[in-house]
Amino acid sequence: MIPSDDPDTRPGAPESSGPDRYSRQILFPKIGRDGQAKLARARIVLVGAGALGATSAELLVRSGVGTLRIIDRDVVETSNLGRQALYTTDDALVGRPKATALTRHLAAFNPEVRCDPRVADLSARNARELLDGFDLVVDALDNLEARYLINDWAIQAGVPWVYGACVGSRGLSAVVMPGATPCLRCLFPDPPPAGELQTCDTAGIIAPAATLVASLQVAEALKILVGASRDVRRTLLSVELWPFRWIELGGKDASPDPNCVACGQRKFEFLDSPQRGAVQVLCGRDSVQIVPSERSGVVNLEAVRARVRTLYSTKLMEEVLRIEAQGLRITLFRDGRALVGGTSDASVARSAYDRIVGS
Ligand SMILES: [Zn+2]
């Protein structure tokens, strides 16, 4: 993990712009002065600084939250610029880490918010260190495994989190308030096997889908932060923009499943399993091994190949699928294990696996 830049030492940070900054938001009666004061004390952790995360960060920082920790493992690439708000061509050319690049841009329009960038890959090993002490988690991840980890941490800590995901023109969002609403494992008891879900790197994405989901997430986050929990949407919302349709699953009275492994039985399998989703750097081989979770099941190599073969060079040989993509050689096994050759950087390997194979 790269330590954060200290935002308090940023050169040229302007002084507070006075009471006008939040005046229109304060006029909105559901927020008002009391709500604004609560926002100013709020500590939020945003996990993921891609398309969802960059827009969520902008909305949260403009709204005047107190502290925003931004966790992301990737660097800005040119292919991000078509949809990921705030990033610039210069960020991509330099290859700046998204967490630190985003923090610099956020400081330019609201230096009153303390932004705390962490260039890190959220895992069972560092989850408590990175998440403890925050009032709310906003999920803007590109992989399911880490969402289950956030869910475990949030249920154990009793902290709400806002789920969001998007691919193509479609987005999903839900709010988990421990003890009051269904958690991720109430809705989806286990993550699907690796390679089952589409990713933005294989199915594409349009920018409005990401900004829509980010707006949905931040709207619910604001309700929680000002103490309006009764107004929080309790449904799992699925929106497709092209063609347009939307559906809400569950009802306004949806409640936690007493048999849920996480919130019912309070077994935190993702948080308490350091091996889950483990990444091992193989010495001297310029490659990284990714070990899947115990529950991830058998991978349908043929389906993964069908999805990526028009984009990348692939070769399927009985129990092994080889994919050459973005300068890396991914060897995927039916048990979900993968060797990522061409790098000894665990976060680069994990990121490529999540974006190309999908997990
Ligand atoms: Zn649950």
CSV table of C-alpha atoms and ligand atoms in Angstrom, one decimal, residues 183 186 260 263, ligand 1:
chain,number,residue,atom,x,y,z
A,183,CYS,CA,-27.6,-7.7,3.2
A,186,CYS,CA,-29.5,-12.2,2.0
A,260,CYS,CA,-28.4,-15.5,6.2
A,263,CYS,CA,-26.3,-11.1,9.0
B,1,ZN,ZN,-27.9,-11.1,5.3
